[in-house]
Short mmCIF file of C-alpha atoms in Angstrom, two decimals:
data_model
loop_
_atom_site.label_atom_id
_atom_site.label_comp_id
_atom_site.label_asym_id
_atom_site.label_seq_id
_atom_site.Cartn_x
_atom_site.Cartn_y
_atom_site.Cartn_z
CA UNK A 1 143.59 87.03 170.80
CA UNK A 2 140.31 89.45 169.94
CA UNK A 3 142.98 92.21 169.90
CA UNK A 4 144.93 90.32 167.99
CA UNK A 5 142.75 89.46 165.56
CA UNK A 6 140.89 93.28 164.63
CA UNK A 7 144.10 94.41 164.27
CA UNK A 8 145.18 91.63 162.07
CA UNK A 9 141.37 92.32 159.94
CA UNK A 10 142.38 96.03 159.94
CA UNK A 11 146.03 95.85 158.96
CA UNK A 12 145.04 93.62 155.87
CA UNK A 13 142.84 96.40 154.30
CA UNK A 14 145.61 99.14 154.94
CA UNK A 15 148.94 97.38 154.41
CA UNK A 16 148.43 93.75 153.28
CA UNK A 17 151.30 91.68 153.55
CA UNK A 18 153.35 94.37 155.73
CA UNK A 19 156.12 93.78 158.42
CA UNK A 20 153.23 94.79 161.10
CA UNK A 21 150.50 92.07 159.94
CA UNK A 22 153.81 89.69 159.79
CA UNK A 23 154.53 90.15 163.71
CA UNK A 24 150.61 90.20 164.38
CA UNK A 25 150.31 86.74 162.58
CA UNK A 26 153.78 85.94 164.78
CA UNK A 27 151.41 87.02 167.80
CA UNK A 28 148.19 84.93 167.10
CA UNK A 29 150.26 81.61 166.47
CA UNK A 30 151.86 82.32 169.96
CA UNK A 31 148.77 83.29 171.49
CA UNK A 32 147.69 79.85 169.75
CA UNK A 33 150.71 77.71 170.49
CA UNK A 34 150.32 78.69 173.93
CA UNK A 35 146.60 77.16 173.74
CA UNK A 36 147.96 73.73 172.08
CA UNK A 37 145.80 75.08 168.94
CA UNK A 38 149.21 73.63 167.14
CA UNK A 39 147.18 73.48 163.97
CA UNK A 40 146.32 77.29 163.76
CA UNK A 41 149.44 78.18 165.62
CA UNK A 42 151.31 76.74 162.63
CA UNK A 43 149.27 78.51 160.16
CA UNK A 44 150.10 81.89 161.39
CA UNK A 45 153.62 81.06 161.96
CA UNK A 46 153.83 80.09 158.63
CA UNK A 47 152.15 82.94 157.30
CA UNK A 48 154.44 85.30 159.09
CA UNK A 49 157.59 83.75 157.67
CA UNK A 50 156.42 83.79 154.15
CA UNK A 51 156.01 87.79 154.67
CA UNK A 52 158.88 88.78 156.43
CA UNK A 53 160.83 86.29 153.58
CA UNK A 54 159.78 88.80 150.95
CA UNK A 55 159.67 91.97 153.16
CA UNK A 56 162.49 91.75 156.01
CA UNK A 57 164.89 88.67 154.85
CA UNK A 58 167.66 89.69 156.56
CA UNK A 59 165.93 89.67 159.80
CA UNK A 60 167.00 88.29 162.94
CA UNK A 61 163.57 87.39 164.24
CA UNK A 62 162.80 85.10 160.88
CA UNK A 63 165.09 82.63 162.82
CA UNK A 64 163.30 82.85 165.68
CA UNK A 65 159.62 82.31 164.20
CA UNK A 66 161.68 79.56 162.26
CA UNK A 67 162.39 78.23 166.07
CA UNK A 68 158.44 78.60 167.45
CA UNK A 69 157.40 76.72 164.37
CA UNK A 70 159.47 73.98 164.89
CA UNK A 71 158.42 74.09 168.58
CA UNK A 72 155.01 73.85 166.99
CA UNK A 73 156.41 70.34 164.73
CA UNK A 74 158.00 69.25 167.95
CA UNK A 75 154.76 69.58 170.10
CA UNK A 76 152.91 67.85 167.09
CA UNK A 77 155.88 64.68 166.96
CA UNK A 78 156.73 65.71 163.63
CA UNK A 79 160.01 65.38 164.49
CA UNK A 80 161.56 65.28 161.28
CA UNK A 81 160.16 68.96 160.47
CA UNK A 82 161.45 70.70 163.48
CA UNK A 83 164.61 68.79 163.27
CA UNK A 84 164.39 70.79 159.78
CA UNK A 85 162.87 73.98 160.91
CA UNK A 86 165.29 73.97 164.38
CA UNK A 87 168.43 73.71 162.05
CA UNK A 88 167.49 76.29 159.72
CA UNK A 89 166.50 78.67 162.18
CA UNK A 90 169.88 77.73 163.95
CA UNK A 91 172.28 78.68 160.30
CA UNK A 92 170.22 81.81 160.49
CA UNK A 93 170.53 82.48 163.89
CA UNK A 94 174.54 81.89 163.19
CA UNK A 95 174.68 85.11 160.84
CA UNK A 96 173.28 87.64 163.95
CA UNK A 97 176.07 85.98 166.28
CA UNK A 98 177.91 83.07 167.48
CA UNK A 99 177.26 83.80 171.09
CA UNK A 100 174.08 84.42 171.73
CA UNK A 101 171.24 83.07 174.34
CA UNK A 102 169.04 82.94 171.27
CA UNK A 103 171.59 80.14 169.59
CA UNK A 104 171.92 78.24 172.82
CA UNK A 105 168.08 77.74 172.56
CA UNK A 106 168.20 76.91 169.22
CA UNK A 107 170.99 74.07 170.09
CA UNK A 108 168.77 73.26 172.78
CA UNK A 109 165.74 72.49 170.81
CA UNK A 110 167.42 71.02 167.79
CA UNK A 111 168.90 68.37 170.06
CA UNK A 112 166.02 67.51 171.42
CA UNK A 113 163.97 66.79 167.77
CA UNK A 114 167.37 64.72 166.75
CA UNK A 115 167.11 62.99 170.39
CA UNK A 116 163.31 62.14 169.42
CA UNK A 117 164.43 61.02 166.03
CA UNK A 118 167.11 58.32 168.12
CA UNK A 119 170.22 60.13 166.79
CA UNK A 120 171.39 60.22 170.50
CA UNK A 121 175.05 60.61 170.11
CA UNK A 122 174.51 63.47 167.83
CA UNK A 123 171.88 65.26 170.36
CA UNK A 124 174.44 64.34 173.33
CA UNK A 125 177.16 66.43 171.39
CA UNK A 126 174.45 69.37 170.73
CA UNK A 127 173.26 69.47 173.95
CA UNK A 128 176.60 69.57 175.19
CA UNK A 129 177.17 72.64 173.06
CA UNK A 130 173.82 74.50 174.10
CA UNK A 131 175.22 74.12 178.17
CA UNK A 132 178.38 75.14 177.28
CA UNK A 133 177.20 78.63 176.22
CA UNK A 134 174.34 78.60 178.21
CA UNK A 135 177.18 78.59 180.98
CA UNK A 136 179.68 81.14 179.57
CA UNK A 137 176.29 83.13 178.78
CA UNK A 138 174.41 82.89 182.06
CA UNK A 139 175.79 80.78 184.41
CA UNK A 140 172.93 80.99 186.82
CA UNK A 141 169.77 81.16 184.38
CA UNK A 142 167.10 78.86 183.81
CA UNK A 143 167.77 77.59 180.80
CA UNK A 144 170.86 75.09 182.11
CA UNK A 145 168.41 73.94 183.97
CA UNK A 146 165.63 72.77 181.29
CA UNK A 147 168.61 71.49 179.03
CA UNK A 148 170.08 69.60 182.37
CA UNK A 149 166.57 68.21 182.38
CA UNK A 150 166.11 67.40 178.59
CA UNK A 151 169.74 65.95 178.74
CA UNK A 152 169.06 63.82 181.80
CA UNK A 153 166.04 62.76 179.32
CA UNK A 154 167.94 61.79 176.61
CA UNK A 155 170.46 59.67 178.89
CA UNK A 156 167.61 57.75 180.49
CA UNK A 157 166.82 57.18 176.77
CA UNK A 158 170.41 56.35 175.85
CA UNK A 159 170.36 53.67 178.93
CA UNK A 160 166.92 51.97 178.28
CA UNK A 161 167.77 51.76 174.39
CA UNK A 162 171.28 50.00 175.84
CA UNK A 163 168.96 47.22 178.10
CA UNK A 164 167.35 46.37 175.34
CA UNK A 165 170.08 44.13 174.01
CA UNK A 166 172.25 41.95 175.08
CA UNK A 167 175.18 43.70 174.63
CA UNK A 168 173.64 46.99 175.84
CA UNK A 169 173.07 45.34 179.03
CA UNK A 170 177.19 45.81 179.76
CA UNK A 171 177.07 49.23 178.25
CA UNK A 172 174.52 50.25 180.45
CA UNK A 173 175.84 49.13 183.97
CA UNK A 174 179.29 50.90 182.59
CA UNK A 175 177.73 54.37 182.30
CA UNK A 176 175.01 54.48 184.21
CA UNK A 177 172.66 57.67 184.41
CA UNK A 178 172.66 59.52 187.76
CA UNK A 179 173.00 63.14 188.41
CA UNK A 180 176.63 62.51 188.94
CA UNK A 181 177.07 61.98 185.53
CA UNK A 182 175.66 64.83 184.38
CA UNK A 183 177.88 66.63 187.03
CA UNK A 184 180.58 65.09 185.36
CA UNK A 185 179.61 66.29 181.94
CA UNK A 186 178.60 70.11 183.06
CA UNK A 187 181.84 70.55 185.53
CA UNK A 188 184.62 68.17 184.58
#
């Protein structure tokens, strides 16, 4: 962070608003995202975005401090803003590639905020999406896993939401939640 933080001091004398103090603002709100300082983490996210807007728009890594930020929103339960923040960094990621590991964890993390928002059917379909090329990506890497885990999350969800009426109550006992399930999902 001290590093950080001369350089950033330095940089703004020599070449305010430049593509370098952009990425070092990038690094301080990861530095401070990483500390659960969400509230300066999202200050130097957003700073970074609003440079590289005006100075690199075409970039690919806007989408991506797009993405940290609403990890940032996310982390804070302002799940309406990443919902906002994941999607936007997803149609950006979309220009860069429609295969990419960077778009699976943009699927990932969009279907969670939705999930958290109680759209479940649409995160089911998203996280479905994010595994899929997660799999055809990296079939071994540890991403399926965290998105197996988020997805088992939002089932458990999906079933408790169910008990809760009367009606649910059938629902529930028809699909129940068990690693089998999600076996069923991933491999047919």
């Amino acid at each position: 962070e001290d590093y950080f933080t001369r350089a950033l001091a330095i940089l703004h004398k020599v070449a305010p608003d430049s593509y370098t103090v952009a990425m070092t603002l990038s690094n301080l709100g990861a530095v401070y995202q990483d500390r659960w300082d969400l509230v300066q983490a999202e200050t130097y996210y957003r700073q970074a975005i609003s440079i590289l807007r005006v100075k690199a728009p075409r970039s690919p890594i806007v989408p991506g401090l797009e993405f940290n930020l609403g990890g940032v929103m996310f982390d804070s339960g302002k799940y309406p803003e990443a919902e906002r923040l994941f999607r936007l960094a997803l149609d950006e990621q979309r220009k860069f590639g429609s295969e990419t590991t960077e778009l699976a964890a943009r699927l990932h993390g969009l279907a969670a905020a939705v999930g958290h928002r109680g759209n479940l059917a649409e995160a089911e379909g998203i996280y479905r999406r994010a595994l899929s090329l997660q799999q055809k990506l990296a079939p071994a890497g540890l991403d399926i896993a965290s998105t197996l885990h988020d997805f088992g999350d939002l089932e458990a969800q999906r079933a408790r939401s169910c008990r809760e009426t009367k009606s649910g109550i059938r629902a529930a006992s028809t699909r129940p939640f068990c690693a089998c399930y999600l076996d069923a999902i991933l491999w047919g």
